[in-house]
Short mmCIF file of C-alpha atoms in Angstrom, two decimals:
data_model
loop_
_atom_site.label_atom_id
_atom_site.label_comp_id
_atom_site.label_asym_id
_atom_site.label_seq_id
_atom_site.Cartn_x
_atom_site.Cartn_y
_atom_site.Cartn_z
CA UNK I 550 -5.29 -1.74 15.94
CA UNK I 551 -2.50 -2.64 13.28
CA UNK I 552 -0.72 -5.73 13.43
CA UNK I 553 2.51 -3.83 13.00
CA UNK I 554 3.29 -1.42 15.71
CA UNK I 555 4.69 1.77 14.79
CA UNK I 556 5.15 4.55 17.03
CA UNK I 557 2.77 7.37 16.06
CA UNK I 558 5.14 10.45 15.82
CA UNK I 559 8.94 11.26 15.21
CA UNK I 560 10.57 14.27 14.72
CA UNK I 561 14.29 15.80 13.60
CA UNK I 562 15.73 18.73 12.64
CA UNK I 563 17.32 19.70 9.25
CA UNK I 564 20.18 17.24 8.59
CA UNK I 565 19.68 15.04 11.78
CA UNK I 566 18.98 11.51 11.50
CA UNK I 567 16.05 9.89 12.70
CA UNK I 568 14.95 6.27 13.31
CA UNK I 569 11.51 5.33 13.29
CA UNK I 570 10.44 1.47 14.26
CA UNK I 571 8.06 -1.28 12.92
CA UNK I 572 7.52 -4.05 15.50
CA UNK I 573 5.58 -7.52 14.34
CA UNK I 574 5.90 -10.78 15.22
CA UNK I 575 7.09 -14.49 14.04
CA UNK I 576 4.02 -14.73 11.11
CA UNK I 577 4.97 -11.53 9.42
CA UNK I 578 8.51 -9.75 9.85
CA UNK I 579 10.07 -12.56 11.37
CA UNK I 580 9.65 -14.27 8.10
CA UNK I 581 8.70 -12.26 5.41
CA UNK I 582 10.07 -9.61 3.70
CA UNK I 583 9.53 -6.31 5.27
CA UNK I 584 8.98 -2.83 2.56
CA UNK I 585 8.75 0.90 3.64
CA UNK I 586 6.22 3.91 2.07
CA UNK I 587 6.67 7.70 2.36
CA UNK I 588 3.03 9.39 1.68
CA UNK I 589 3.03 13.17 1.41
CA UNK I 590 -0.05 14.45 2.53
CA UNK I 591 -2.31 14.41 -0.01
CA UNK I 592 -0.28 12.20 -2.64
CA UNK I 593 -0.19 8.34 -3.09
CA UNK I 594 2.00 6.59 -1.09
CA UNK I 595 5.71 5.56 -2.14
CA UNK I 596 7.87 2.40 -2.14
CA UNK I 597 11.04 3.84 -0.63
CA UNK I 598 12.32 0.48 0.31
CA UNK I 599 11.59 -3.54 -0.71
CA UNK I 600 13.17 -7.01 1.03
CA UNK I 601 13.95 -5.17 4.31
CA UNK I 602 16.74 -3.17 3.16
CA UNK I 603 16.99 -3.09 -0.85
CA UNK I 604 15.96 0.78 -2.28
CA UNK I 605 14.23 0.92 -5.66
CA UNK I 606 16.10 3.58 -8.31
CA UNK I 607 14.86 6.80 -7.59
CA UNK I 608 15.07 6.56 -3.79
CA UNK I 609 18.25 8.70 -2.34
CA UNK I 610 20.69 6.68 -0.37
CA UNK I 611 19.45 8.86 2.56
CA UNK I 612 16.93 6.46 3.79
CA UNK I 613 17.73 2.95 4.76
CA UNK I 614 16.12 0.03 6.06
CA UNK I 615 17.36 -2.77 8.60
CA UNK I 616 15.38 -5.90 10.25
CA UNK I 617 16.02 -7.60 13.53
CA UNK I 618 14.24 -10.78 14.66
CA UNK I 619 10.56 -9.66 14.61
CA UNK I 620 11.01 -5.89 14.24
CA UNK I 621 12.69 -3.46 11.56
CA UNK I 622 13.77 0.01 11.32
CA UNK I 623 13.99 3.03 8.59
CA UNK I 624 16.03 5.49 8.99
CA UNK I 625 16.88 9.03 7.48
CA UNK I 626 19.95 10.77 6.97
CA UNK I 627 20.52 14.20 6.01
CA UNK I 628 17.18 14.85 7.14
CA UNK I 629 15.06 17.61 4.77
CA UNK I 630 12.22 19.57 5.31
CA UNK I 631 10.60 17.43 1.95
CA UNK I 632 11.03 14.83 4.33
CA UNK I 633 8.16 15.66 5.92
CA UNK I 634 5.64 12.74 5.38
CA UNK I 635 3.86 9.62 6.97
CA UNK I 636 5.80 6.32 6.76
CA UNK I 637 4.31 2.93 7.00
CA UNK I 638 6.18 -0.34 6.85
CA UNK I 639 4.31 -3.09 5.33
CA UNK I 640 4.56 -7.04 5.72
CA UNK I 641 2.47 -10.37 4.71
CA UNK I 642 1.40 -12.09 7.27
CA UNK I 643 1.29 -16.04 6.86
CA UNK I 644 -0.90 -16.61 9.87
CA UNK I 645 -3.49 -14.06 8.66
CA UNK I 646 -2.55 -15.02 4.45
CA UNK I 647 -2.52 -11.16 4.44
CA UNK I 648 -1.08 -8.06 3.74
CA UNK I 649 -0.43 -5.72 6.73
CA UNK I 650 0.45 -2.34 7.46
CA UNK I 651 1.90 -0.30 10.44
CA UNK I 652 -0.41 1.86 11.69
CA UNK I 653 2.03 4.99 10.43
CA UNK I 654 4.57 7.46 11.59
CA UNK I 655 4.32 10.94 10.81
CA UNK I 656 7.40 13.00 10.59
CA UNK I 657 7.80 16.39 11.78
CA UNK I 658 11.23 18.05 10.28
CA UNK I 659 11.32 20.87 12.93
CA UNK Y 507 6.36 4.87 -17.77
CA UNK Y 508 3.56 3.18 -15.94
CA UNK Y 509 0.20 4.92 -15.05
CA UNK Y 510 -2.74 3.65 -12.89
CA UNK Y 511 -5.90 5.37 -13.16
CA UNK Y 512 -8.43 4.88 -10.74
CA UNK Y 513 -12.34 5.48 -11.92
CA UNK Y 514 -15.84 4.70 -9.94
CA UNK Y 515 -18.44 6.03 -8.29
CA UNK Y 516 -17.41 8.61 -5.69
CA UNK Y 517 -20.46 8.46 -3.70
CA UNK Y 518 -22.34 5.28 -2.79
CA UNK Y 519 -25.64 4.36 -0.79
CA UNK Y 520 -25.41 2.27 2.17
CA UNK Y 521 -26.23 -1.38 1.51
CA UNK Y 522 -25.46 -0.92 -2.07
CA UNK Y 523 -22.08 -2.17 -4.12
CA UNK Y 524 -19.13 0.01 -4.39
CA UNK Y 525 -17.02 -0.37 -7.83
CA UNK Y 526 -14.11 1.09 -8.94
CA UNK Y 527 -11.70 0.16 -11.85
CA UNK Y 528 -8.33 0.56 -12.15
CA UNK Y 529 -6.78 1.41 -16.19
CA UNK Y 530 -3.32 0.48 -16.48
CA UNK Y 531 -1.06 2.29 -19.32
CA UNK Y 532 2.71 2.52 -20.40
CA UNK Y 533 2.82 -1.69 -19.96
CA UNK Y 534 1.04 -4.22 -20.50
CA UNK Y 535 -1.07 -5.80 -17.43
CA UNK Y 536 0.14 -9.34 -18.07
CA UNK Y 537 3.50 -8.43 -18.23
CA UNK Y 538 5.61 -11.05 -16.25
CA UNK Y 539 6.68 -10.57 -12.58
CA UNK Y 540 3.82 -8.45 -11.56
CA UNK Y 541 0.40 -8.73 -9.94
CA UNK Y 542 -2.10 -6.03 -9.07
CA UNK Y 543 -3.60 -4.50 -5.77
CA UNK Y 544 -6.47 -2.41 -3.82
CA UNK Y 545 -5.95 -0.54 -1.11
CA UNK Y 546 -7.60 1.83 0.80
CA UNK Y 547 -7.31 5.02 3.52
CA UNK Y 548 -10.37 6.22 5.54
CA UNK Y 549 -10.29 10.00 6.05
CA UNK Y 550 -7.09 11.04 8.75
CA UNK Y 551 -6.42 7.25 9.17
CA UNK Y 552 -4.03 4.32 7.83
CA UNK Y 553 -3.65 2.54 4.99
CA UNK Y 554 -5.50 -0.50 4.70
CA UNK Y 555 -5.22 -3.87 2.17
CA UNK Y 556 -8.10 -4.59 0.14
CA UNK Y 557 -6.69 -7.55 -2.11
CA UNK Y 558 -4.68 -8.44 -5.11
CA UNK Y 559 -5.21 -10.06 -8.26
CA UNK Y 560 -2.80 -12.26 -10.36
CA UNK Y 561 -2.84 -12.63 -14.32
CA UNK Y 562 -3.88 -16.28 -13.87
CA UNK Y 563 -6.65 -14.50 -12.11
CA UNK Y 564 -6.13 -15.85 -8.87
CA UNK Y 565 -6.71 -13.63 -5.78
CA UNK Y 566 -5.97 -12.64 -2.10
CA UNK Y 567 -8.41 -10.56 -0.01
CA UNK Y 568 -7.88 -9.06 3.64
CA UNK Y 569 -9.85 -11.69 5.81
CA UNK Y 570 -11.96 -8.92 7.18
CA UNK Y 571 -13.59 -7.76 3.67
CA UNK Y 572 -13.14 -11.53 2.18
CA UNK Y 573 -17.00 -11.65 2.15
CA UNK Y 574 -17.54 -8.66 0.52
CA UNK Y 575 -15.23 -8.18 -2.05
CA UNK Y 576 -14.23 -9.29 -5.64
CA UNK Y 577 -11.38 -8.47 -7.96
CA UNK Y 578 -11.20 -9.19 -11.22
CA UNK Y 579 -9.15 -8.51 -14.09
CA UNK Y 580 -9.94 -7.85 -17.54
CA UNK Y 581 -6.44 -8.57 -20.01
CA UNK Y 582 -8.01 -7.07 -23.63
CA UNK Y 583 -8.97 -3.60 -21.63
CA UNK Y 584 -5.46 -3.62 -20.04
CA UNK Y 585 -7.03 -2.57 -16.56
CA UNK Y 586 -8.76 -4.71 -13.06
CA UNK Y 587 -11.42 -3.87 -11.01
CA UNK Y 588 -12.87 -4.07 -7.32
CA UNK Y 589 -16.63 -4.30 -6.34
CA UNK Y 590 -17.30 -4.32 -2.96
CA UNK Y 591 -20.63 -5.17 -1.49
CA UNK Y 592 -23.13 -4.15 1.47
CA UNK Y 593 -20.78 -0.76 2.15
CA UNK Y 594 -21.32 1.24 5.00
CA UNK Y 595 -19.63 4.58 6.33
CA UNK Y 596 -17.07 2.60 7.62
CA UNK Y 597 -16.21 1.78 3.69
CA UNK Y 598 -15.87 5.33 3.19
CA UNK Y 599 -12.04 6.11 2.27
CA UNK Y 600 -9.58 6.71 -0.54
CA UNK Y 601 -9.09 3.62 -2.77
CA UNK Y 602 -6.02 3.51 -4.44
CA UNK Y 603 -4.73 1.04 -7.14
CA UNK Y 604 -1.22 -0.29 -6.97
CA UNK Y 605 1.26 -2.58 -9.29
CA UNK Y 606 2.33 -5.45 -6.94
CA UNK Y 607 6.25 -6.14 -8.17
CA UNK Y 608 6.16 -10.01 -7.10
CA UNK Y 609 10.41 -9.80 -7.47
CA UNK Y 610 10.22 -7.25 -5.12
CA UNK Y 611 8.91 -9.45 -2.16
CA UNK Y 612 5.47 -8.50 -3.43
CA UNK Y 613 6.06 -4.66 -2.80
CA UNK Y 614 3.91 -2.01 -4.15
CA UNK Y 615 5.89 -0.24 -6.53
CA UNK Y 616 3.69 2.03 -8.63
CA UNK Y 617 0.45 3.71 -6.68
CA UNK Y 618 -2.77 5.68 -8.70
CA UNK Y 619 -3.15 9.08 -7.10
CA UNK Y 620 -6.46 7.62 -5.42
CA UNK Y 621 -10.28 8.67 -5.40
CA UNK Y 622 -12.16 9.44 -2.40
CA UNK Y 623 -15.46 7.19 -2.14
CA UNK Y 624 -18.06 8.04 0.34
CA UNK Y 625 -20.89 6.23 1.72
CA UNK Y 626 -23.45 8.17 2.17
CA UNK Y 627 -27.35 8.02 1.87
#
């Protein structure tokens, strides 16, 4: 069981936006910095966002992340069928002196 | 442009020592700013944090493999690697490499495409 919580599925048609959550606690989003990956199946994963909300060059404005407290969100705009992927949000933990991962959210673009 | 390269064994005994090494190109590995990662992905599951390595050479392991694994890095062959002792099938996933940009709250910015390692007598 991940220390992150992410819900296991979300799905959206073409040009909808969806939301998908990461929920943690006080040791790791509530004071750490919280990044986003898109993996492809079959590919590497992919930073799509870093500090909570900050997108590296590359990444289309499309997809933006927020925190709250102890949980944080991505969302998707303008959603695409090459959106199509498994998203985990990532965090350190201080009470573990770790890295941790959501568990993962696979998107269905219907 | 920055490449990881992940090489190993891609089939290991049970009991036995898993290594894999990760060759860096298109920078240099003690460039300032960055440190250097493991992870991993079992077959249909998650991704999982192995560790990561600074230039100075200092290190941070997942708690749960702390006892088993070692990463090292080796400046004049511009690449690190992992060994990981006492495997079992549980062990057996992708292992990526990653570049760990330490401005970017430690996120993992560049990702090798992986190789699958399997435990297996």
């Amino acid at each position: 069981q991940s220390v992150l919580t992410q819900p296991p599925s979300a799905s959206g048609t073409p040009g909808q936006r969806v939301t998908m959550s990461c929920s943690g606690t006080s040791s790791n989003i509530g004071s750490n910095s919280v990044k986003w990956y898109q993996q492809v199946p079959g590919t590497a994963p992919k930073l799509l966002v870093y500090s909570d909300n900050q997108r590296p060059s590359g990444v289309p404005d499309r997809f933006s992340g927020s925190k709250s407290g102890t949980s944080a969100s991505l969302a998707i705009s303008g959603l695409r069928s090459e959106d199509e992927a498994d998203y985990y949000c990532e965090a350190w933990d201080d009470s573990l002196n770790g890295v941790m991962f959501g568990g993962g959210t696979k998107l269905t673009v219907l | 442009q920055l490449q990881l390269q992940e090489s190993g064994s891609g089939l290991v005994k049970p009991s036995q020592t898993l290594s894999l090494t990760c060759a860096v190109s298109g920078d240099s590995i003690i460039s300032g700013g960055y440190s250097w990662s493991w992870i991993r992905q079992p077959p249909g599951k998650g991704l999982e944090w192995i560790g990561f390595i600074y230039v100075s050479g200092s290190t941070y392991y997942n708690p749960s493999l702390k006892s088993r694994v070692n990463i090292s890095i080796d400046r004049p062959k511009n690449q690190f690697s992992m060994k990981l002792t006492s495997v079992t099938a549980a062990d057996t996933a992708v292992y990526y490499c990653a570049r760990v940009r330490l401005t970017y709250g430690r996120a993992l910015d560049s990702w090798g495409q992986g190789t699958l390692v399997t435990v297996s007598s």
